[in-house]
Amino acid sequence: MPDALFAVPRLVGLYDPLEAERPDLEVYAAMIDEFGARRVLDVGCGTGTFACLLASRGTEVVGVDPAGASLEVARKKPGAERVRWVEGDATSLPELQVELAVMTGNVAQVFVEDEDWAATLDGVRRALAPGGRFVFETRDPERKAWLGWNREDTYNEADIPGVGVVRNWSELLDVSGQLVTFRRTYVFESDGATLTSDSTLRFRTREELEQSLATAGFAVDEVRDAPDRPGLEFVFVTSPIEVGEVGVQGVQEAR
């Protein structure tokens, strides 16, 4: 189930105003030209900012997300009519042949169970055309980003048009192995309402991610740094291993 931040309409309406600065999206957009992609799959597209950005530049885009409330916001954005929106996840995609699939933000870390992550990778692989690429980012667990998820470091007040002043912050709730759970709190000055959204992310190691990708039939072409969070994240650039490249037995062994 999607977190409340993406599924509860009143909270979804805050997402774009509070996340207005997204320098990472231009980096991903530049990959469209770098890889010569004309058709793109945005997995976990949320409120559609990236999908609409690409569509406005002439890219054919499919945006998929399980949160209907987020997609409702996405569908109302300029250029949204040029995006194919799918409510669901990578395991329930229609038949596609895209040249680039992306997961921005924390999307890759929401799959806390190995089975869900493997199923997602399989769905993405099936959606890629021959020669396509899959790019995603994930935080480096050794940097322990969660140590900064507290009220003191994250407190913010924003005056949002049509909403009023909203006070918000994040608080760490639990760290259990690779699973990190935290809570976002939103206080609406207009009526005093307080809403919360709890999230759990999995911080897989680079080695685990590389192994899971190999098992799913992906080759890791390179691992880049995240320009917006230098030294804190991995950006995986991968491509599906074609049967002809290693032979049927090799693919089966990789799986």
Tab-separated table of N, CA and C in Angstrom, residues 127-185:
chain	number	residue	atom	x	y	z
A	127	ALA	N	9.538	-4.897	-19.896
A	127	ALA	CA	9.075	-3.668	-20.559
A	127	ALA	C	10.143	-3.043	-21.446
A	128	LEU	N	11.396	-3.485	-21.307
A	128	LEU	CA	12.490	-2.875	-22.055
A	128	LEU	C	12.629	-3.485	-23.446
A	129	ALA	N	12.823	-2.621	-24.419
A	129	ALA	CA	13.135	-3.068	-25.769
A	129	ALA	C	14.582	-3.542	-25.807
A	130	PRO	N	14.944	-4.370	-26.798
A	130	PRO	CA	16.346	-4.765	-26.930
A	130	PRO	C	17.257	-3.537	-26.992
A	131	GLY	N	18.319	-3.577	-26.212
A	131	GLY	CA	19.234	-2.442	-26.159
A	131	GLY	C	18.814	-1.363	-25.183
A	132	GLY	N	17.694	-1.580	-24.475
A	132	GLY	CA	17.212	-0.581	-23.521
A	132	GLY	C	18.036	-0.562	-22.242
A	133	ARG	N	17.764	0.430	-21.415
A	133	ARG	CA	18.483	0.570	-20.152
A	133	ARG	C	17.512	0.826	-19.007
A	134	PHE	N	17.943	0.426	-17.829
A	134	PHE	CA	17.202	0.665	-16.592
A	134	PHE	C	18.109	1.435	-15.645
A	135	VAL	N	17.651	2.602	-15.191
A	135	VAL	CA	18.445	3.472	-14.321
A	135	VAL	C	17.662	3.743	-13.045
A	136	PHE	N	18.309	3.589	-11.913
A	136	PHE	CA	17.653	3.897	-10.643
A	136	PHE	C	18.697	4.359	-9.638
A	137	GLU	N	18.215	5.011	-8.591
A	137	GLU	CA	19.110	5.476	-7.539
A	137	GLU	C	18.709	4.877	-6.202
A	138	THR	N	19.672	4.786	-5.318
A	138	THR	CA	19.411	4.271	-3.975
A	138	THR	C	20.484	4.818	-3.039
A	139	ARG	N	20.137	5.082	-1.812
A	139	ARG	CA	21.091	5.660	-0.868
A	139	ARG	C	22.128	4.624	-0.433
A	140	ASP	N	23.338	5.090	-0.240
A	140	ASP	CA	24.426	4.261	0.266
A	140	ASP	C	24.205	4.059	1.767
A	141	PRO	N	23.960	2.819	2.220
A	141	PRO	CA	23.687	2.604	3.641
A	141	PRO	C	24.830	3.006	4.552
A	142	GLU	N	26.055	2.993	4.039
A	142	GLU	CA	27.193	3.347	4.885
A	142	GLU	C	27.158	4.816	5.297
A	143	ARG	N	26.422	5.641	4.553
A	143	ARG	CA	26.340	7.063	4.895
A	143	ARG	C	25.259	7.368	5.931
A	144	LYS	N	24.413	6.396	6.243
A	144	LYS	CA	23.414	6.498	7.319
A	144	LYS	C	22.613	7.805	7.250
A	145	ALA	N	21.954	8.002	6.138
A	145	ALA	CA	21.174	9.225	5.933
A	145	ALA	C	20.131	9.437	7.014
A	146	TRP	N	19.646	8.359	7.606
A	146	TRP	CA	18.580	8.453	8.599
A	146	TRP	C	18.998	9.195	9.869
A	147	LEU	N	20.281	9.372	10.082
A	147	LEU	CA	20.718	10.089	11.281
A	147	LEU	C	20.283	11.549	11.242
A	148	GLY	N	19.977	12.050	10.057
A	148	GLY	CA	19.503	13.426	9.947
A	148	GLY	C	17.993	13.551	9.889
A	149	TRP	N	17.287	12.430	10.063
A	149	TRP	CA	15.823	12.456	9.983
A	149	TRP	C	15.256	12.693	11.379
A	150	ASN	N	15.328	13.933	11.809
A	150	ASN	CA	14.790	14.322	13.110
A	150	ASN	C	14.147	15.693	12.961
A	151	ARG	N	13.351	16.056	13.956
A	151	ARG	CA	12.592	17.311	13.868
A	151	ARG	C	13.518	18.528	13.762
A	152	GLU	N	14.581	18.522	14.522
A	152	GLU	CA	15.478	19.683	14.532
A	152	GLU	C	16.062	19.953	13.150
A	153	ASP	N	16.484	18.906	12.457
A	153	ASP	CA	17.151	19.084	11.168
A	153	ASP	C	16.185	19.220	9.998
A	154	THR	N	14.932	18.789	10.167
A	154	THR	CA	14.015	18.761	9.025
A	154	THR	C	12.830	19.713	9.167
A	155	TYR	N	12.718	20.418	10.278
A	155	TYR	CA	11.549	21.276	10.497
A	155	TYR	C	11.454	22.352	9.418
A	156	ASN	N	10.232	22.564	8.951
A	156	ASN	CA	9.992	23.528	7.882
A	156	ASN	C	8.594	24.121	8.021
A	157	GLU	N	8.470	25.392	7.677
A	157	GLU	CA	7.159	26.046	7.596
A	157	GLU	C	7.007	26.600	6.188
A	158	ALA	N	5.886	26.279	5.549
A	158	ALA	CA	5.654	26.728	4.179
A	158	ALA	C	4.260	27.317	4.062
A	159	ASP	N	4.158	28.456	3.415
A	159	ASP	CA	2.868	29.083	3.142
A	159	ASP	C	2.466	28.685	1.728
A	160	ILE	N	1.547	27.763	1.632
A	160	ILE	CA	1.177	27.167	0.345
A	160	ILE	C	-0.110	27.801	-0.169
A	161	PRO	N	-0.102	28.349	-1.367
A	161	PRO	CA	-1.306	28.973	-1.929
A	161	PRO	C	-2.499	28.032	-1.898
A	162	GLY	N	-3.615	28.540	-1.403
A	162	GLY	CA	-4.828	27.751	-1.322
A	162	GLY	C	-4.898	26.803	-0.147
A	163	VAL	N	-3.815	26.704	0.590
A	163	VAL	CA	-3.753	25.785	1.734
A	163	VAL	C	-3.453	26.530	3.019
A	164	GLY	N	-2.535	27.486	2.941
A	164	GLY	CA	-2.108	28.210	4.130
A	164	GLY	C	-0.794	27.685	4.646
A	165	VAL	N	-0.446	28.095	5.839
A	165	VAL	CA	0.826	27.690	6.436
A	165	VAL	C	0.754	26.226	6.888
A	166	VAL	N	1.756	25.475	6.511
A	166	VAL	CA	1.866	24.078	6.921
A	166	VAL	C	3.226	23.884	7.571
A	167	ARG	N	3.224	23.404	8.800
A	167	ARG	CA	4.457	23.063	9.491
A	167	ARG	C	4.708	21.565	9.295
A	168	ASN	N	5.926	21.205	8.973
A	168	ASN	CA	6.203	19.792	8.694
A	168	ASN	C	7.617	19.429	9.116
A	169	TRP	N	7.786	18.169	9.445
A	169	TRP	CA	9.091	17.650	9.834
A	169	TRP	C	9.083	16.122	9.744
A	170	SER	N	10.278	15.535	9.840
A	170	SER	CA	10.429	14.079	9.826
A	170	SER	C	11.065	13.619	11.128
A	171	GLU	N	10.721	12.404	11.530
A	171	GLU	CA	11.279	11.814	12.745
A	171	GLU	C	11.576	10.346	12.502
A	172	LEU	N	12.761	9.915	12.901
A	172	LEU	CA	13.142	8.516	12.799
A	172	LEU	C	12.388	7.707	13.848
A	173	LEU	N	11.780	6.592	13.410
A	173	LEU	CA	11.035	5.739	14.330
A	173	LEU	C	11.786	4.465	14.698
A	174	ASP	N	12.477	3.858	13.706
A	174	ASP	CA	13.105	2.574	13.992
A	174	ASP	C	14.140	2.241	12.929
A	175	VAL	N	15.212	1.616	13.360
A	175	VAL	CA	16.208	1.058	12.455
A	175	VAL	C	16.386	-0.400	12.842
A	176	SER	N	15.981	-1.294	11.947
A	176	SER	CA	16.098	-2.727	12.194
A	176	SER	C	16.839	-3.355	11.030
A	177	GLY	N	18.128	-3.559	11.209
A	177	GLY	CA	18.930	-4.074	10.119
A	177	GLY	C	18.947	-3.089	8.966
A	178	GLN	N	18.487	-3.535	7.800
A	178	GLN	CA	18.459	-2.673	6.623
A	178	GLN	C	17.170	-1.860	6.507
A	179	LEU	N	16.230	-2.088	7.403
A	179	LEU	CA	14.945	-1.401	7.317
A	179	LEU	C	14.923	-0.169	8.216
A	180	VAL	N	14.594	0.964	7.620
A	180	VAL	CA	14.539	2.229	8.344
A	180	VAL	C	13.130	2.790	8.222
A	181	THR	N	12.502	3.019	9.365
A	181	THR	CA	11.130	3.537	9.390
A	181	THR	C	11.133	4.941	9.979
A	182	PHE	N	10.428	5.834	9.318
A	182	PHE	CA	10.354	7.207	9.793
A	182	PHE	C	8.961	7.764	9.560
A	183	ARG	N	8.659	8.859	10.224
A	183	ARG	CA	7.329	9.477	10.146
A	183	ARG	C	7.454	10.931	9.723
A	184	ARG	N	6.640	11.316	8.763
A	184	ARG	CA	6.498	12.722	8.394
A	184	ARG	C	5.239	13.256	9.062
A	185	THR	N	5.345	14.433	9.653
A	185	THR	CA	4.208	15.057	10.324
A	185	THR	C	3.894	16.384	9.644
